[in-house]
Amino acid sequence: MLRVSKFTDYAVVVLSRLEAEGGVQTAPGLASGTGIAEPTVAKVLKMLAQSGLVEGLRGARGGYRLLRPLASVALSEVIVAMDGPIALTACVDGGFGLCEAEHTCPVRGRWDPVNAAIRGALSAIMVSEIASPPAAPRTAAATPMPAYAAE
Amino acid sequence: MLRVSKFTDYAVVVLSRLEAEGGVQTAPGLASGTGIAEPTVAKVLKMLAQSGLVEGLRGARGGYRLLRPLASVALSEVIVAMDGPIALTACVDGGFGLCEAEHTCPVRGRWDPVNAAIRGALSAIMVSEIASPPAAPRTAAATPMPAYAAE
DNA sequence: TCAAAGGGGACCTTTTGGGTCCGGATTGCA
DNA sequence: TGCAATCCGGACCCAAAAGGTCCCCTTTGA
């Protein structure tokens, strides 16, 4: 249903905890602090480290450290780190040979502006805006939300 | 990976075909015209009919008819019709009792502005913009697209 | 030298998306 | 009046991906 993976959700929670505590935190410590199972937290942190959002420090007294303040980390970066590149359809930017109805498909390549719009929207939101519990009251729903049939 | 279902893709193709041909089209006819398997097309059309985007005419000489021009149908409507409501996370607008770490989770309810932003972006794009093959050249990438690591 | 921690996989389980099929209801046409 | 075409609403099944766990190796401070 057009949703991000749970890992993205976890990542935001873990990042939030990392910034709240400050300094170097261990994976088990973050697990108990967030209530997420430890192996899962470890996996999330590994992925975040590979994307350069956190830094892993090995050895005894090691742990993970935030590399950038969450106010400068766009939500899209976290999503890309956890879920891979943001593309709403399988036909991304004109790949060939994958779609059998390639010659008849009138939609080829036309999803690009849609992807761009989504990326833009997610790049405008910083992780700190959804992570900080006692944060400044953000103007909720800056974008006009049309009235959908709430299923 | 933050993508819509194939059904949404199919729906856009079918709607496009429906508008291109005009009048009443049968499900088998649309299937052969689009290259999509017939049962799948039928399923897509059923869902579109339930959402009021097309109308099903029963009996012999029946078929499906477009109810509104695609230029007035927002892409978000199609996505909602096929994939259900647009909500990036499971915790939608403060549901209770589902998340075990409910009391410790610092992110509760804070995804709402994100959802709103996505909805807004998808509501601004009309189906005709991605459906029509010889359409007017739309200003691609109206939103600044940050440079991601293309995986 | 040892223990605490991250690194990088392989592996398994569950969910769900994607697709097919069937019987029933409706309606135009011969 | 019967028949055939067509939509309607499910149930059902399969495969792929997500979600989660575990193991062993490397690194490093005490």
XYZ file of C-alpha atoms (C1' of nucleotides) in Angstrom:
362
model
C 0.000 0.000 0.000
C 2.700 2.471 -0.807
C 4.512 2.154 2.449
C 8.095 2.172 3.511
C 9.609 -0.878 5.128
C 9.593 -1.336 8.855
C 13.329 -0.868 8.813
C 12.899 2.742 7.833
C 10.646 3.195 10.797
C 13.150 1.502 13.068
C 15.944 3.601 11.635
C 14.194 6.815 12.532
C 13.628 5.585 16.062
C 17.224 4.452 16.443
C 18.607 7.670 15.019
C 16.389 9.626 17.338
C 17.656 7.691 20.303
C 21.229 8.131 19.163
C 20.875 11.874 19.033
C 18.975 12.061 22.297
C 21.635 10.124 24.185
C 24.572 11.634 22.384
C 28.063 10.227 22.069
C 28.747 6.584 21.331
C 26.022 4.023 21.920
C 26.212 0.265 21.637
C 23.723 -1.764 19.671
C 22.465 -3.638 22.752
C 22.077 -0.355 24.563
C 20.057 1.142 21.764
C 17.981 -2.022 21.574
C 16.959 -1.836 25.198
C 16.453 1.885 24.904
C 14.099 1.656 21.967
C 12.367 -1.641 22.670
C 13.394 -3.118 19.334
C 14.958 -6.584 19.261
C 18.715 -6.461 19.402
C 19.573 -8.330 16.177
C 17.221 -6.034 14.315
C 18.793 -2.934 15.777
C 22.211 -4.283 14.829
C 21.073 -4.796 11.267
C 19.608 -1.322 11.066
C 22.786 0.220 12.405
C 24.888 -1.721 9.936
C 22.843 -0.392 7.058
C 22.966 3.120 8.395
C 26.728 2.818 8.723
C 27.072 1.720 5.123
C 25.170 4.784 4.033
C 27.388 7.072 6.059
C 24.684 8.294 8.410
C 26.339 6.759 11.458
C 29.830 5.536 12.182
C 30.602 2.152 13.654
C 33.479 2.000 16.146
C 34.851 -1.492 16.626
C 36.537 -3.111 19.537
C 35.811 -2.975 23.220
C 34.124 0.269 24.254
C 32.943 0.555 20.680
C 29.509 1.426 19.412
C 27.827 3.732 16.965
C 28.016 7.463 16.646
C 25.881 9.912 14.726
C 27.833 11.651 11.978
C 25.450 14.468 11.203
C 22.759 16.224 13.219
C 19.316 14.876 12.394
C 18.185 18.348 11.443
C 20.366 18.042 8.353
C 19.421 14.497 7.449
C 16.565 14.293 4.966
C 14.029 11.542 5.422
C 14.691 10.480 1.863
C 18.257 9.617 2.818
C 17.067 7.216 5.472
C 14.582 5.620 3.109
C 17.251 5.181 0.455
C 19.587 3.697 3.048
C 17.038 1.148 4.200
C 14.811 0.462 1.209
C 17.017 1.335 -1.720
C 16.399 3.963 -4.345
C 13.007 5.598 -4.436
C 11.166 4.526 -7.569
C 7.469 3.832 -7.576
C 7.472 1.435 -10.498
C 9.661 -1.344 -11.785
C 10.328 0.462 -15.044
C 12.799 2.952 -13.678
C 14.009 5.635 -16.003
C 13.728 3.563 -19.123
C 15.203 0.179 -18.461
C 14.824 -2.161 -21.420
C 13.936 -5.757 -21.991
C 12.108 -6.265 -18.729
C 8.559 -5.464 -19.704
C 6.979 -7.812 -22.194
C 4.478 -5.260 -23.377
C 7.255 -2.799 -23.947
C 6.221 -1.727 -27.400
C 2.533 -1.401 -26.573
C 2.942 0.180 -23.150
C 1.974 3.841 -23.362
C 3.341 4.619 -19.928
C 7.003 3.911 -20.526
C 9.222 6.442 -18.840
C 6.336 8.635 -17.840
C 6.502 7.779 -14.167
C 9.708 9.757 -13.880
C 8.057 13.050 -12.883
C 6.077 11.144 -10.288
C 9.223 9.686 -8.795
C 10.799 13.115 -8.837
C 7.840 14.599 -7.019
C 7.995 11.940 -4.320
C 11.713 12.368 -3.902
C 11.262 16.084 -3.619
C 8.613 15.752 -0.955
C 10.698 13.346 1.093
C 13.823 15.430 0.726
C 12.092 18.421 2.231
C 11.403 16.642 5.498
C 14.238 16.277 7.994
C 14.518 13.315 10.308
C 14.574 15.613 13.308
C 11.072 16.731 12.437
C 9.622 13.293 13.018
C 12.114 12.079 15.584
C 12.220 14.639 18.358
C 9.642 14.042 21.082
C 9.647 17.518 22.654
C 10.286 19.227 19.351
C 9.031 22.580 18.254
C 5.440 22.305 17.082
C 5.776 21.845 13.359
C 3.022 23.131 11.124
C 1.375 19.808 10.515
C 0.104 19.099 7.032
C 1.833 21.880 5.205
C 0.480 20.400 2.016
C -3.257 20.569 1.423
C -4.605 17.121 1.991
C -7.492 16.196 -0.245
C -10.390 14.393 1.285
C -9.962 10.734 0.497
C -12.365 7.968 1.229
C -10.745 6.762 4.408
C -10.905 3.033 4.035
C 11.072 -0.276 -1.627
C 8.465 2.424 -1.519
C 6.717 1.433 -4.668
C 3.158 1.191 -5.786
C 1.713 -2.163 -6.708
C 1.687 -3.416 -10.255
C -2.040 -2.960 -10.226
C -1.655 0.778 -10.090
C 0.572 0.578 -13.101
C -1.923 -1.602 -14.901
C -4.750 0.732 -13.954
C -3.039 3.674 -15.571
C -2.486 1.697 -18.740
C -6.063 0.450 -18.825
C -7.480 3.888 -18.145
C -5.317 5.298 -20.871
C -6.547 2.714 -23.323
C -10.104 3.316 -22.238
C -9.847 6.997 -22.968
C -7.987 6.484 -26.229
C -10.625 4.135 -27.593
C -13.569 5.970 -26.141
C -17.054 4.632 -25.497
C -17.681 1.238 -23.934
C -14.920 -1.357 -23.948
C -15.077 -4.963 -22.820
C -12.551 -6.459 -20.453
C -11.255 -8.970 -23.040
C -10.937 -6.191 -25.572
C -8.916 -4.040 -23.198
C -6.799 -7.045 -22.326
C -5.801 -7.690 -25.917
C -5.341 -3.990 -26.495
C -2.974 -3.519 -23.606
C -1.176 -6.854 -23.551
C -2.173 -7.550 -19.953
C -3.678 -10.912 -19.051
C -7.438 -10.883 -19.164
C -8.241 -11.950 -15.591
C -5.906 -9.279 -14.345
C -7.546 -6.611 -16.451
C -10.923 -7.732 -15.194
C -9.735 -7.418 -11.627
C -8.333 -3.973 -12.245
C -11.542 -2.822 -13.862
C -13.594 -4.169 -10.986
C -11.537 -2.194 -8.517
C -11.729 0.928 -10.621
C -15.484 0.508 -10.831
C -15.773 0.244 -7.064
C -13.925 3.500 -6.735
C -16.173 5.247 -9.202
C -13.530 5.924 -11.794
C -15.172 3.723 -14.397
C -18.669 2.326 -14.778
C -19.443 -1.317 -15.461
C -22.312 -2.070 -17.812
C -23.605 -5.578 -17.455
C -25.250 -7.927 -19.890
C -24.531 -8.605 -23.510
C -22.924 -5.662 -25.282
C -21.775 -4.513 -21.900
C -18.355 -3.360 -20.861
C -16.683 -0.516 -19.036
C -16.898 3.189 -19.606
C -14.789 6.032 -18.306
C -16.735 8.328 -16.013
C -14.367 11.282 -15.897
C -11.717 12.562 -18.283
C -8.268 11.470 -17.205
C -7.152 15.072 -17.051
C -9.325 15.465 -13.968
C -8.317 12.214 -12.267
C -5.454 12.594 -9.826
C -2.885 9.849 -9.676
C -3.515 9.594 -5.962
C -7.073 8.509 -6.668
C -5.872 5.585 -8.741
C -3.362 4.584 -6.098
C -6.004 4.722 -3.392
C -8.326 2.675 -5.585
C -5.741 -0.026 -6.170
C -3.523 -0.050 -3.107
C -5.744 1.393 -0.448
C -5.145 4.550 1.554
C -1.763 6.191 1.281
C 0.063 5.785 4.555
C 3.763 5.144 4.718
C 3.762 3.417 8.070
C 1.601 0.958 9.905
C 0.877 3.403 12.703
C -1.638 5.487 10.818
C -2.903 8.572 12.542
C -2.584 7.191 16.011
C -3.958 3.697 16.030
C -3.605 2.026 19.420
C -2.654 -1.344 20.734
C -0.749 -2.492 17.691
C 2.764 -1.401 18.514
C 4.331 -3.091 21.492
C 6.776 -0.263 22.083
C 3.936 2.193 22.104
C 4.940 4.013 25.229
C 8.611 4.215 24.369
C 8.244 4.973 20.690
C 9.172 8.620 20.088
C 7.811 8.602 16.569
C 4.157 7.972 17.285
C 1.926 10.074 15.113
C 4.786 12.034 13.659
C 4.639 10.419 10.272
C 1.418 12.246 9.536
C 3.042 15.275 7.873
C 5.057 12.881 5.751
C 1.942 11.123 4.594
C 0.325 14.450 3.889
C 3.269 15.550 1.804
C 3.154 12.387 -0.269
C -0.560 12.677 -0.755
C -0.158 16.255 -1.838
C 2.497 15.391 -4.375
C 0.441 12.587 -5.858
C -2.701 14.661 -5.950
C -1.004 17.264 -8.094
C -0.335 14.813 -10.899
C -3.160 13.875 -13.219
C -3.427 10.477 -14.831
C -3.529 12.045 -18.267
C -0.025 13.361 -17.688
C 1.459 9.907 -17.493
C -1.024 8.122 -19.704
C -1.166 10.026 -22.967
C 1.555 9.054 -25.443
C 1.503 12.184 -27.606
C 0.729 14.449 -24.695
C 1.799 18.007 -24.231
C 5.414 18.151 -23.019
C 5.129 18.418 -19.298
C 7.841 20.184 -17.359
C 9.598 17.102 -16.132
C 11.003 17.152 -12.617
C 9.253 20.210 -11.346
C 10.718 19.400 -7.975
C 14.469 19.630 -7.543
C 15.783 16.129 -7.464
C 18.717 15.614 -5.111
C 21.546 13.460 -6.331
C 21.110 10.047 -4.816
C 23.446 7.147 -5.066
C 21.707 5.280 -7.844
C 21.933 1.727 -6.704
C 45.535 -12.392 26.621
C 40.744 -11.849 27.080
C 36.376 -9.922 26.601
C 33.447 -6.582 24.442
C 31.946 -4.798 20.525
C 31.044 -4.239 15.291
C 31.234 -6.581 10.265
C 29.341 -9.490 7.056
C 27.153 -12.877 5.763
C 23.736 -17.188 5.482
C 19.518 -18.820 6.796
C 14.610 -19.424 7.986
C 9.839 -17.894 8.603
C 6.000 -15.197 7.624
C 3.488 -12.029 5.061
C 1.482 -10.264 1.029
C 1.436 -9.094 -3.591
C 0.051 -11.047 -7.864
C -2.662 -13.982 -10.420
C -6.290 -17.565 -11.556
C -10.662 -19.616 -11.342
C -15.520 -20.408 -10.430
C -20.514 -19.772 -9.806
C -24.118 -16.315 -9.972
C -26.588 -12.196 -11.763
C -27.799 -9.228 -15.555
C -29.073 -7.929 -20.173
C -29.240 -7.680 -25.340
C -30.421 -10.430 -29.296
C -32.292 -14.077 -32.207
C -38.522 -17.211 -24.593
C -34.204 -19.042 -24.588
C -29.303 -18.243 -25.296
C -25.049 -16.143 -25.150
C -22.189 -12.436 -23.768
C -20.677 -9.838 -20.080
C -19.970 -8.003 -15.452
C -19.952 -9.129 -10.140
C -18.145 -11.016 -6.104
C -15.909 -13.918 -4.031
C -12.451 -17.939 -2.775
C -8.195 -19.834 -3.704
C -3.173 -20.651 -4.725
C 1.620 -19.654 -5.744
C 5.850 -17.295 -5.519
C 8.621 -13.472 -4.170
C 9.946 -10.402 -0.948
C 10.111 -8.589 3.646
C 11.230 -9.369 8.358
C 13.877 -11.463 11.664
C 17.520 -14.600 13.787
C 21.870 -16.701 14.187
C 26.763 -17.631 13.482
C 31.616 -16.751 12.908
C 35.208 -13.490 12.050
C 37.772 -9.185 12.946
C 38.987 -5.357 15.711
C 40.428 -3.112 19.928
C 40.716 -1.485 24.716
C 41.658 -3.095 29.466
